[in-house]
Amino acid sequence: MEHIRTSKVEQVRLLDRFSNKSTTGTLHLTATHLIFVESNSTSAQEIWILHHHIASVEKLSLTTSGCPLVIQCRNFRMVHFVVPRERDCHDVYSSLLRLLRPESYDELYAFSYNPKQNDRQREEGWQLIDLAAEFERMGVPCDQWQLTDVNRDYKVCETYPRDLYVPITASKPIIMGSSKFRSKGRFPVLTYFYQEKKAAVCRSSQPLSGFSARCLEDEHMLQAVSKANPNTRYIYVIDTRPKLNALANRAAGKGYENEDNYSNIRFQFVGIENIHVMRSSLQKLQEVVGTRALSVTDYLVGLENSGWLRHVKAIVDAAIFLTRAVTVEGASVLVHCSDGWDRTAQVCSLGSLLMDPYYRTIKGFMVLIEKDWISFGHKFADRCDQLDGDPKEVSPIFTQFLECVWQLTEQFPQAFQFSEWFLIQIHEHVHSCQFGNFLGNSQRQREELQVKEKTHSLWAHLLSGQQNYLNPLYCPSYGYTNPVLEPSTLPCHFKFWRNMYHQFDRPMHPRQSILKQALTLKENNRELESIAQNLQAKLQKLGVSTSPLEVRLSPRECALPPRPKSLILGAPFSRKEVHQEDEDELVEGEEAREDIPVGSDGDRTVEGGSATENGYGELPLSCGSKPEPAMVSLEFGVARMTC
Amino acid sequence: MEFAELIKTPRVDGVVLHRPFLPLVEGTLCLTGHHLILSSRQDNTEELWLLHADIDFIEKRFVGSSGTIIVKCKDLRIIQLDIPGMEECLNIASSIEALSTLDSVSLMYPFFYRPMFEVIEDGWNLFLPEESFKDLESMTDEWRLSEVNRDFSICPSYPPLVVVPKDTDDDTLLKVASFRHGGRFPVLSYYHKKNGMVMMRAGQPLIGPNGRRCKEDEKLINATLRAGKRGYIIDTRATAVAQQAKARGGGFEQEANYPQWRRIHKTIERYSVLQDSLIKLVEACNDQSHSMDRWLSKLEASNWLSHIKEILTTACLAAQCIDREGATVLVHGTEGTDSTLQVTSLAQILLDPSCRTIRGFQALVEREWLQAGHPFQHRCAQSAYSSGKLHGEAPIFLLFLDCTWQILRQFPCSFEFNENFLVLLFEHAYATQFGTFLGNSAAERSATLKLPQKTVSLWSWVNRPQEMEGFVNPLYEPNSLVIWPSVAPQSLQLWEGVFLRWNRSSKCLDEAYEEMVHIIEYNKELQKKVNSLRRQLAQLETEEI
């Protein structure tokens, strides 16, 4: 590769982020990864860093022991190397600078990543998620909502998907007129249908109302949304921005709906900050938690000053507002922010997750992301800095959404089919550019890039390893008894997500993981069940009659309560999807054995940690003169996962 | 004194009880000598039985002719009673106030409580020093059991039997006692089987402004060192605080006189600061406002987690000295009855796997807290809703339990007990029907109050199989290793099971816990089933041959 000036540097030291420990090894630079291989060690730890994961490389000034190179990654990994010779350091540095800023999409890893699959498997991977089937599951099209073809060729709105659902009474002229009155042409369309009450969640961008402009078609559009719902005569319009921001937009000819012009709307600001505030908030948070020998005071003050948890809470609050309007009042809701692809995506998707248990399953969560984030044009390329772009466009909006979901999993440990490992894994790959799903900024762009023809789908990859992401405590019947989640939003119930932001800082993790333990037990239970069945079969052959698996306890999840009359839950899956799910299992069987794919970090097991690693204090005598005793090792590590 | 004199109105009808996350209950309120009882006429509603001793503070409010009493409990619960009639309300309030602040220990409920269960194993005889010394004797012959304090005359806060270096005779101990705060001469706290290193604890040395020294003291602690080895003295006070103590007759071991020892100062706060911290923390947790910034800044201002971190760090340091440096450790603060015990007991949890079992933890509490003279009566007289002048109240023991919980969270499979057990100990340290946590020292407990004869031990109740069931950690797998927790702020958490216990609905978490238990139970069942099938099959196969 022309960008790689040096492919191998030896005797490089890797410094631990929070202690004084260091390891020595060899640094390798490949076309896709930066690899550190520990030497002189029986365990020979390897660290693989994908170039796309690198957010910044910094070369610090020369020290007596060498030239420090600090690499910060988007998956919150932070590595500090010391390269003995400055020239080597400079070569690695300048190679990385070029490699981490690809100029065109075809340089991205997804276009060269090859997991040894044939074309048929690859294509099937892309067919796993079918949004038409998803709308069908919600009960759309129906007598009030229909599929429109206005955007078949991306003529009306190039950041929307081709298939859009609108009220039956919204004629083409109304749609065209409304789209001209909305930023980037993003007119109100359906994103979730709460079948039980026929209430709709719609999304759009802000209206171009300025100080006084109005648009009859747009007003008609909202009326059409309202009329499609027999429950209420009003609809809620949730502007997810702080009022001040919305007011400021008026001066630029944009703004928000004037309640005088739109009959029967209930307008509400919910005050989520913009992408710039979120970006600097996470930066501040990372700075705080990256500090060595951090005191509790500095930690809590830093947590507060970063505002991160305040923002997370604001999003959850907005989603709860949306959910209550829909499920309690049975009202339809239109959600928008400025362009309708950041805050709007957060609130719509989180609201849907609160209302519909399907989205709390592994497959359903993929569908949710595919719908509210990918298809509706969340600008993944810009927000995740896939190409060398405008740094002001970068923002952790999607990360924030994943965190909101995590906060919910903490409050409802049995409601989600997946564990936090699933969320962390999705986060990893949103930034890895290893799969085609998140490339580019819109569906249209992905079609131009031919991602379905040239790259692999993350969803297939995740489904093939789904046993790793299961929540062992998940109770499928929970969704029937508690279809709508009502989380507490008291501030004390929001926690710092250590396993995300410190996922690579092993000494900080619990030394034994309940999650891992429970997963292992469940797997073990399944094995035992089949062993017991085999043994019984053998005994039967020998003429001994045994009653079928007579254990006192039985797996609880088998017993689902009778389905309530809820229409959401009653709605059948489309045949296609059921069929595909059967196939998933086949694929799983074949792929489960495939080893850690490229781009992973190998196993990350936690080894009990050691006294010195934790830095309890400096011992004034003899410390350091003796070799560190063997590590206390425990079997169950928390961050053990394959990527 | 008769309790009846204090009860102005024994009974009021039509009282409405409000509790967070529970439906209202309307019923009759009764006051007895030790309980506040609310019973409803409906059969299926639960009665409320509240010990007066559990009441920390009450507030009265009046609207029209009816009054409201807000009862704030030592276990941090807050309940509200709506009482019809102004006079009844005032009478009830003043009765509760009187009954919940009785001066005399012997009027406390444990002296009146008669167990409804058969005492199979008397908790009072479970953890005798003679017994644990037998274990020590099997490992080393360097220590002896001294009866020098049998009548509590040398050190009123020590038990009658203490373990001291074998070569130190009782006369020496007498001299050393006069050189240590409260007569607390250095005694053995823990023997580390793995390398024979020990941890001792004491009161501060009384060197005073003139730098008094005591050869016997030096000799005593030097006797615990291996040839050519040095030891560590962990002083739980900041250097400046230890310096200031000299002016008041206290101080620290000076290098010149203790050349084989290295002193490390850590800063664990004293009781008034800690009590203040608890009050602020609980205030923050009960704040129902929805501002994130306010919550975080209040949490920070309480300093509770800073105290947790400091105590844990010091305990880890002590454990590190013993296990990693192979050194002997002496721990003390000022009196040696508070921060010292936090450090020595937590260090044992890290070092000694047996302290992570239920019995072992009980033994630890018995040995390092009750026998070691932590003044429970003083420290736990008031809890987080206390107001006005305090008399040495402080959540020293609660901090220890919280630190244990932090370690338990990081090593969820290494403890035989679960969080509920720690919460139970917290409750019973503050208000209880059992005698275990009454009094301030072994002397008070056995000589003055005669608790073993007159009250029931908490351990007698807890160790019954049917009670024990609720306290067993289903994930427990004995782990013989030393455990090293992380003390980074990101690894520490607010103990929700205590501080948010009454402010959240725990339904979801409880159900998840049950599911966890279920998975484990089911696994055991399956194992059994598979084994029996295998045996059956093997038998048949051999018969065939």
PDB file of N, CA and C in Angstrom, chain A residues 327-403:
ATOM      1  N   THR A 327     -49.969   6.040  23.538  1.00  0.00           N
ATOM      2  CA  THR A 327     -50.573   4.862  24.152  1.00  0.00           C
ATOM      3  C   THR A 327     -51.676   5.204  25.147  1.00  0.00           C
ATOM      4  N   VAL A 328     -51.542   6.324  25.837  1.00  0.00           N
ATOM      5  CA  VAL A 328     -52.560   6.664  26.830  1.00  0.00           C
ATOM      6  C   VAL A 328     -53.687   7.454  26.186  1.00  0.00           C
ATOM      7  N   GLU A 329     -53.312   8.539  25.459  1.00  0.00           N
ATOM      8  CA  GLU A 329     -54.355   9.367  24.854  1.00  0.00           C
ATOM      9  C   GLU A 329     -54.819   8.804  23.522  1.00  0.00           C
ATOM     10  N   GLY A 330     -54.016   7.947  22.935  1.00  0.00           N
ATOM     11  CA  GLY A 330     -54.354   7.435  21.611  1.00  0.00           C
ATOM     12  C   GLY A 330     -54.227   8.494  20.539  1.00  0.00           C
ATOM     13  N   ALA A 331     -53.412   9.507  20.789  1.00  0.00           N
ATOM     14  CA  ALA A 331     -53.262  10.604  19.832  1.00  0.00           C
ATOM     15  C   ALA A 331     -52.123  10.304  18.863  1.00  0.00           C
ATOM     16  N   SER A 332     -52.238  10.848  17.664  1.00  0.00           N
ATOM     17  CA  SER A 332     -51.131  10.762  16.720  1.00  0.00           C
ATOM     18  C   SER A 332     -50.153  11.882  17.016  1.00  0.00           C
ATOM     19  N   VAL A 333     -48.895  11.664  16.616  1.00  0.00           N
ATOM     20  CA  VAL A 333     -47.857  12.623  16.960  1.00  0.00           C
ATOM     21  C   VAL A 333     -46.969  12.878  15.752  1.00  0.00           C
ATOM     22  N   LEU A 334     -46.612  14.133  15.556  1.00  0.00           N
ATOM     23  CA  LEU A 334     -45.586  14.448  14.559  1.00  0.00           C
ATOM     24  C   LEU A 334     -44.344  14.901  15.320  1.00  0.00           C
ATOM     25  N   VAL A 335     -43.216  14.276  15.030  1.00  0.00           N
ATOM     26  CA  VAL A 335     -41.973  14.637  15.697  1.00  0.00           C
ATOM     27  C   VAL A 335     -41.052  15.294  14.679  1.00  0.00           C
ATOM     28  N   HIS A 336     -40.468  16.410  15.049  1.00  0.00           N
ATOM     29  CA  HIS A 336     -39.426  16.951  14.174  1.00  0.00           C
ATOM     30  C   HIS A 336     -38.402  17.738  14.970  1.00  0.00           C
ATOM     31  N   CYS A 337     -37.271  18.024  14.334  1.00  0.00           N
ATOM     32  CA  CYS A 337     -36.282  18.909  14.950  1.00  0.00           C
ATOM     33  C   CYS A 337     -35.956  19.919  13.869  1.00  0.00           C
ATOM     34  N   SER A 338     -34.705  20.069  13.474  1.00  0.00           N
ATOM     35  CA  SER A 338     -34.427  20.967  12.369  1.00  0.00           C
ATOM     36  C   SER A 338     -34.529  20.202  11.049  1.00  0.00           C
ATOM     37  N   ASP A 339     -33.583  19.296  10.822  1.00  0.00           N
ATOM     38  CA  ASP A 339     -33.625  18.528   9.587  1.00  0.00           C
ATOM     39  C   ASP A 339     -34.378  17.216   9.738  1.00  0.00           C
ATOM     40  N   GLY A 340     -34.595  16.842  10.974  1.00  0.00           N
ATOM     41  CA  GLY A 340     -35.383  15.627  11.198  1.00  0.00           C
ATOM     42  C   GLY A 340     -34.606  14.353  11.003  1.00  0.00           C
ATOM     43  N   TRP A 341     -33.284  14.393  11.194  1.00  0.00           N
ATOM     44  CA  TRP A 341     -32.543  13.134  11.071  1.00  0.00           C
ATOM     45  C   TRP A 341     -31.666  12.833  12.276  1.00  0.00           C
ATOM     46  N   ASP A 342     -31.648  13.695  13.263  1.00  0.00           N
ATOM     47  CA  ASP A 342     -30.873  13.383  14.463  1.00  0.00           C
ATOM     48  C   ASP A 342     -31.795  13.180  15.678  1.00  0.00           C
ATOM     49  N   ARG A 343     -32.196  14.298  16.286  1.00  0.00           N
ATOM     50  CA  ARG A 343     -33.059  14.201  17.461  1.00  0.00           C
ATOM     51  C   ARG A 343     -34.356  13.478  17.138  1.00  0.00           C
ATOM     52  N   THR A 344     -34.885  13.747  15.930  1.00  0.00           N
ATOM     53  CA  THR A 344     -36.126  13.099  15.531  1.00  0.00           C
ATOM     54  C   THR A 344     -35.956  11.584  15.500  1.00  0.00           C
ATOM     55  N   ALA A 345     -34.821  11.142  14.940  1.00  0.00           N
ATOM     56  CA  ALA A 345     -34.562   9.697  14.882  1.00  0.00           C
ATOM     57  C   ALA A 345     -34.452   9.127  16.289  1.00  0.00           C
ATOM     58  N   GLN A 346     -33.767   9.861  17.177  1.00  0.00           N
ATOM     59  CA  GLN A 346     -33.612   9.381  18.560  1.00  0.00           C
ATOM     60  C   GLN A 346     -34.972   9.205  19.233  1.00  0.00           C
ATOM     61  N   VAL A 347     -35.786  10.245  19.146  1.00  0.00           N
ATOM     62  CA  VAL A 347     -37.048  10.225  19.882  1.00  0.00           C
ATOM     63  C   VAL A 347     -38.032   9.221  19.281  1.00  0.00           C
ATOM     64  N   CYS A 348     -38.121   9.185  17.949  1.00  0.00           N
ATOM     65  CA  CYS A 348     -39.057   8.242  17.311  1.00  0.00           C
ATOM     66  C   CYS A 348     -38.665   6.802  17.619  1.00  0.00           C
ATOM     67  N   SER A 349     -37.375   6.499  17.489  1.00  0.00           N
ATOM     68  CA  SER A 349     -36.984   5.106  17.674  1.00  0.00           C
ATOM     69  C   SER A 349     -37.094   4.698  19.135  1.00  0.00           C
ATOM     70  N   LEU A 350     -36.696   5.586  20.044  1.00  0.00           N
ATOM     71  CA  LEU A 350     -36.786   5.241  21.458  1.00  0.00           C
ATOM     72  C   LEU A 350     -38.248   5.113  21.897  1.00  0.00           C
ATOM     73  N   GLY A 351     -39.096   6.007  21.364  1.00  0.00           N
ATOM     74  CA  GLY A 351     -40.527   5.927  21.663  1.00  0.00           C
ATOM     75  C   GLY A 351     -41.100   4.602  21.184  1.00  0.00           C
ATOM     76  N   SER A 352     -40.751   4.206  19.962  1.00  0.00           N
ATOM     77  CA  SER A 352     -41.262   2.940  19.421  1.00  0.00           C
ATOM     78  C   SER A 352     -40.824   1.764  20.290  1.00  0.00           C
ATOM     79  N   LEU A 353     -39.600   1.844  20.767  1.00  0.00           N
ATOM     80  CA  LEU A 353     -39.052   0.781  21.617  1.00  0.00           C
ATOM     81  C   LEU A 353     -39.832   0.667  22.931  1.00  0.00           C
ATOM     82  N   LEU A 354     -40.281   1.817  23.432  1.00  0.00           N
ATOM     83  CA  LEU A 354     -41.062   1.802  24.672  1.00  0.00           C
ATOM     84  C   LEU A 354     -42.457   1.228  24.441  1.00  0.00           C
ATOM     85  N   MET A 355     -42.974   1.441  23.213  1.00  0.00           N
ATOM     86  CA  MET A 355     -44.358   1.046  22.941  1.00  0.00           C
ATOM     87  C   MET A 355     -44.490  -0.378  22.460  1.00  0.00           C
ATOM     88  N   ASP A 356     -43.460  -0.890  21.793  1.00  0.00           N
ATOM     89  CA  ASP A 356     -43.624  -2.136  21.055  1.00  0.00           C
ATOM     90  C   ASP A 356     -42.545  -3.157  21.433  1.00  0.00           C
ATOM     91  N   PRO A 357     -42.967  -4.236  22.092  1.00  0.00           N
ATOM     92  CA  PRO A 357     -41.994  -5.237  22.568  1.00  0.00           C
ATOM     93  C   PRO A 357     -41.157  -5.849  21.448  1.00  0.00           C
ATOM     94  N   TYR A 358     -41.699  -5.815  20.221  1.00  0.00           N
ATOM     95  CA  TYR A 358     -40.948  -6.415  19.114  1.00  0.00           C
ATOM     96  C   TYR A 358     -39.567  -5.779  18.972  1.00  0.00           C
ATOM     97  N   TYR A 359     -39.517  -4.467  19.166  1.00  0.00           N
ATOM     98  CA  TYR A 359     -38.242  -3.755  18.991  1.00  0.00           C
ATOM     99  C   TYR A 359     -37.247  -4.077  20.108  1.00  0.00           C
ATOM    100  N   ARG A 360     -37.728  -4.779  21.127  1.00  0.00           N
ATOM    101  CA  ARG A 360     -36.815  -5.149  22.218  1.00  0.00           C
ATOM    102  C   ARG A 360     -36.212  -6.531  21.991  1.00  0.00           C
ATOM    103  N   THR A 361     -36.513  -7.115  20.834  1.00  0.00           N
ATOM    104  CA  THR A 361     -35.857  -8.377  20.480  1.00  0.00           C
ATOM    105  C   THR A 361     -34.649  -8.069  19.605  1.00  0.00           C
ATOM    106  N   ILE A 362     -33.803  -9.052  19.397  1.00  0.00           N
ATOM    107  CA  ILE A 362     -32.599  -8.839  18.593  1.00  0.00           C
ATOM    108  C   ILE A 362     -32.976  -8.441  17.171  1.00  0.00           C
ATOM    109  N   LYS A 363     -33.843  -9.221  16.586  1.00  0.00           N
ATOM    110  CA  LYS A 363     -34.245  -8.933  15.214  1.00  0.00           C
ATOM    111  C   LYS A 363     -34.992  -7.599  15.148  1.00  0.00           C
ATOM    112  N   GLY A 364     -35.902  -7.404  16.076  1.00  0.00           N
ATOM    113  CA  GLY A 364     -36.700  -6.186  16.075  1.00  0.00           C
ATOM    114  C   GLY A 364     -35.854  -4.940  16.236  1.00  0.00           C
ATOM    115  N   PHE A 365     -34.810  -5.044  17.030  1.00  0.00           N
ATOM    116  CA  PHE A 365     -33.945  -3.886  17.235  1.00  0.00           C
ATOM    117  C   PHE A 365     -33.202  -3.543  15.945  1.00  0.00           C
ATOM    118  N   MET A 366     -32.827  -4.583  15.209  1.00  0.00           N
ATOM    119  CA  MET A 366     -32.191  -4.337  13.916  1.00  0.00           C
ATOM    120  C   MET A 366     -33.169  -3.627  12.975  1.00  0.00           C
ATOM    121  N   VAL A 367     -34.402  -4.111  12.986  1.00  0.00           N
ATOM    122  CA  VAL A 367     -35.433  -3.500  12.132  1.00  0.00           C
ATOM    123  C   VAL A 367     -35.607  -2.033  12.512  1.00  0.00           C
ATOM    124  N   LEU A 368     -35.628  -1.776  13.812  1.00  0.00           N
ATOM    125  CA  LEU A 368     -35.824  -0.406  14.287  1.00  0.00           C
ATOM    126  C   LEU A 368     -34.711   0.509  13.788  1.00  0.00           C
ATOM    127  N   ILE A 369     -33.480   0.036  13.883  1.00  0.00           N
ATOM    128  CA  ILE A 369     -32.347   0.847  13.428  1.00  0.00           C
ATOM    129  C   ILE A 369     -32.412   1.025  11.912  1.00  0.00           C
ATOM    130  N   GLU A 370     -32.753  -0.043  11.245  1.00  0.00           N
ATOM    131  CA  GLU A 370     -32.859   0.013   9.796  1.00  0.00           C
ATOM    132  C   GLU A 370     -33.909   1.056   9.385  1.00  0.00           C
ATOM    133  N   LYS A 371     -35.009   1.092  10.112  1.00  0.00           N
ATOM    134  CA  LYS A 371     -36.111   1.980   9.750  1.00  0.00           C
ATOM    135  C   LYS A 371     -35.815   3.427  10.141  1.00  0.00           C
ATOM    136  N   ASP A 372     -35.663   3.658  11.444  1.00  0.00           N
ATOM    137  CA  ASP A 372     -35.615   5.046  11.895  1.00  0.00           C
ATOM    138  C   ASP A 372     -34.273   5.716  11.668  1.00  0.00           C
ATOM    139  N   TRP A 373     -33.222   4.940  11.524  1.00  0.00           N
ATOM    140  CA  TRP A 373     -31.898   5.536  11.378  1.00  0.00           C
ATOM    141  C   TRP A 373     -31.372   5.426   9.959  1.00  0.00           C
ATOM    142  N   ILE A 374     -31.309   4.193   9.463  1.00  0.00           N
ATOM    143  CA  ILE A 374     -30.691   3.995   8.153  1.00  0.00           C
ATOM    144  C   ILE A 374     -31.598   4.519   7.035  1.00  0.00           C
ATOM    145  N   SER A 375     -32.844   4.033   7.005  1.00  0.00           N
ATOM    146  CA  SER A 375     -33.685   4.382   5.847  1.00  0.00           C
ATOM    147  C   SER A 375     -34.093   5.854   5.868  1.00  0.00           C
ATOM    148  N   PHE A 376     -34.342   6.400   7.048  1.00  0.00           N
ATOM    149  CA  PHE A 376     -34.769   7.802   7.087  1.00  0.00           C
ATOM    150  C   PHE A 376     -33.597   8.786   7.055  1.00  0.00           C
ATOM    151  N   GLY A 377     -32.431   8.289   6.738  1.00  0.00           N
ATOM    152  CA  GLY A 377     -31.335   9.189   6.409  1.00  0.00           C
ATOM    153  C   GLY A 377     -30.629   9.873   7.566  1.00  0.00           C
ATOM    154  N   HIS A 378     -30.391   9.117   8.663  1.00  0.00           N
ATOM    155  CA  HIS A 378     -29.455   9.679   9.647  1.00  0.00           C
ATOM    156  C   HIS A 378     -28.097   9.716   8.958  1.00  0.00           C
ATOM    157  N   LYS A 379     -27.418  10.823   9.052  1.00  0.00           N
ATOM    158  CA  LYS A 379     -26.198  10.983   8.249  1.00  0.00           C
ATOM    159  C   LYS A 379     -25.008  10.270   8.907  1.00  0.00           C
ATOM    160  N   PHE A 380     -25.015   8.939   8.790  1.00  0.00           N
ATOM    161  CA  PHE A 380     -23.953   8.160   9.430  1.00  0.00           C
ATOM    162  C   PHE A 380     -22.566   8.563   8.951  1.00  0.00           C
ATOM    163  N   ALA A 381     -22.438   8.815   7.642  1.00  0.00           N
ATOM    164  CA  ALA A 381     -21.109   9.150   7.117  1.00  0.00           C
ATOM    165  C   ALA A 381     -20.572  10.414   7.774  1.00  0.00           C
ATOM    166  N   ASP A 382     -21.435  11.428   7.893  1.00  0.00           N
ATOM    167  CA  ASP A 382     -20.998  12.689   8.493  1.00  0.00           C
ATOM    168  C   ASP A 382     -20.838  12.570  10.004  1.00  0.00           C
ATOM    169  N   ARG A 383     -21.848  11.987  10.637  1.00  0.00           N
ATOM    170  CA  ARG A 383     -21.838  11.932  12.100  1.00  0.00           C
ATOM    171  C   ARG A 383     -20.708  11.047  12.629  1.00  0.00           C
ATOM    172  N   CYS A 384     -20.377  10.000  11.877  1.00  0.00           N
ATOM    173  CA  CYS A 384     -19.337   9.085  12.349  1.00  0.00           C
ATOM    174  C   CYS A 384     -18.016   9.341  11.646  1.00  0.00           C
ATOM    175  N   ASP A 385     -17.959  10.367  10.846  1.00  0.00           N
ATOM    176  CA  ASP A 385     -16.699  10.779  10.240  1.00  0.00           C
ATOM    177  C   ASP A 385     -16.071   9.669   9.387  1.00  0.00           C
ATOM    178  N   GLN A 386     -16.895   9.098   8.518  1.00  0.00           N
ATOM    179  CA  GLN A 386     -16.383   7.973   7.721  1.00  0.00           C
ATOM    180  C   GLN A 386     -15.321   8.419   6.720  1.00  0.00           C
ATOM    181  N   LEU A 387     -15.554   9.568   6.098  1.00  0.00           N
ATOM    182  CA  LEU A 387     -14.554  10.109   5.181  1.00  0.00           C
ATOM    183  C   LEU A 387     -13.977  11.366   5.810  1.00  0.00           C
ATOM    184  N   ASP A 388     -12.905  11.817   5.274  1.00  0.00           N
ATOM    185  CA  ASP A 388     -12.311  13.038   5.776  1.00  0.00           C
ATOM    186  C   ASP A 388     -13.279  14.182   5.514  1.00  0.00           C
ATOM    187  N   GLY A 389     -14.081  14.531   6.485  1.00  0.00           N
ATOM    188  CA  GLY A 389     -15.117  15.531   6.229  1.00  0.00           C
ATOM    189  C   GLY A 389     -15.043  16.698   7.191  1.00  0.00           C
ATOM    190  N   ASP A 390     -16.185  17.367   7.327  1.00  0.00           N
ATOM    191  CA  ASP A 390     -16.269  18.529   8.197  1.00  0.00           C
ATOM    192  C   ASP A 390     -16.362  18.062   9.648  1.00  0.00           C
ATOM    193  N   PRO A 391     -15.372  18.427  10.466  1.00  0.00           N
ATOM    194  CA  PRO A 391     -15.429  17.960  11.866  1.00  0.00           C
ATOM    195  C   PRO A 391     -16.658  18.479  12.605  1.00  0.00           C
ATOM    196  N   LYS A 392     -17.249  19.543  12.139  1.00  0.00           N
ATOM    197  CA  LYS A 392     -18.437  20.076  12.829  1.00  0.00           C
ATOM    198  C   LYS A 392     -19.678  19.222  12.591  1.00  0.00           C
ATOM    199  N   GLU A 393     -19.593  18.347  11.610  1.00  0.00           N
ATOM    200  CA  GLU A 393     -20.733  17.471  11.331  1.00  0.00           C
ATOM    201  C   GLU A 393     -20.695  16.196  12.176  1.00  0.00           C
ATOM    202  N   VAL A 394     -19.536  15.948  12.803  1.00  0.00           N
ATOM    203  CA  VAL A 394     -19.390  14.734  13.595  1.00  0.00           C
ATOM    204  C   VAL A 394     -20.136  14.899  14.921  1.00  0.00           C
ATOM    205  N   SER A 395     -20.885  13.880  15.302  1.00  0.00           N
ATOM    206  CA  SER A 395     -21.587  13.972  16.579  1.00  0.00           C
ATOM    207  C   SER A 395     -22.086  12.590  17.022  1.00  0.00           C
ATOM    208  N   PRO A 396     -22.027  12.328  18.317  1.00  0.00           N
ATOM    209  CA  PRO A 396     -22.358  10.969  18.805  1.00  0.00           C
ATOM    210  C   PRO A 396     -23.853  10.751  18.991  1.00  0.00           C
ATOM    211  N   ILE A 397     -24.647  11.133  18.008  1.00  0.00           N
ATOM    212  CA  ILE A 397     -26.103  11.030  18.154  1.00  0.00           C
ATOM    213  C   ILE A 397     -26.556   9.581  18.280  1.00  0.00           C
ATOM    214  N   PHE A 398     -25.965   8.715  17.463  1.00  0.00           N
ATOM    215  CA  PHE A 398     -26.371   7.312  17.497  1.00  0.00           C
ATOM    216  C   PHE A 398     -25.877   6.628  18.775  1.00  0.00           C
ATOM    217  N   THR A 399     -24.657   6.955  19.179  1.00  0.00           N
ATOM    218  CA  THR A 399     -24.110   6.437  20.436  1.00  0.00           C
ATOM    219  C   THR A 399     -25.061   6.775  21.583  1.00  0.00           C
ATOM    220  N   GLN A 400     -25.546   8.005  21.538  1.00  0.00           N
ATOM    221  CA  GLN A 400     -26.447   8.483  22.574  1.00  0.00           C
ATOM    222  C   GLN A 400     -27.750   7.674  22.596  1.00  0.00           C
ATOM    223  N   PHE A 401     -28.218   7.351  21.400  1.00  0.00           N
ATOM    224  CA  PHE A 401     -29.421   6.518  21.315  1.00  0.00           C
ATOM    225  C   PHE A 401     -29.152   5.146  21.946  1.00  0.00           C
ATOM    226  N   LEU A 402     -28.014   4.553  21.606  1.00  0.00           N
ATOM    227  CA  LEU A 402     -27.678   3.246  22.177  1.00  0.00           C
ATOM    228  C   LEU A 402     -27.614   3.341  23.695  1.00  0.00           C
ATOM    229  N   GLU A 403     -27.067   4.465  24.170  1.00  0.00           N
ATOM    230  CA  GLU A 403     -26.995   4.608  25.626  1.00  0.00           C
ATOM    231  C   GLU A 403     -28.385   4.711  26.252  1.00  0.00           C
TER     232      GLU A 403
END
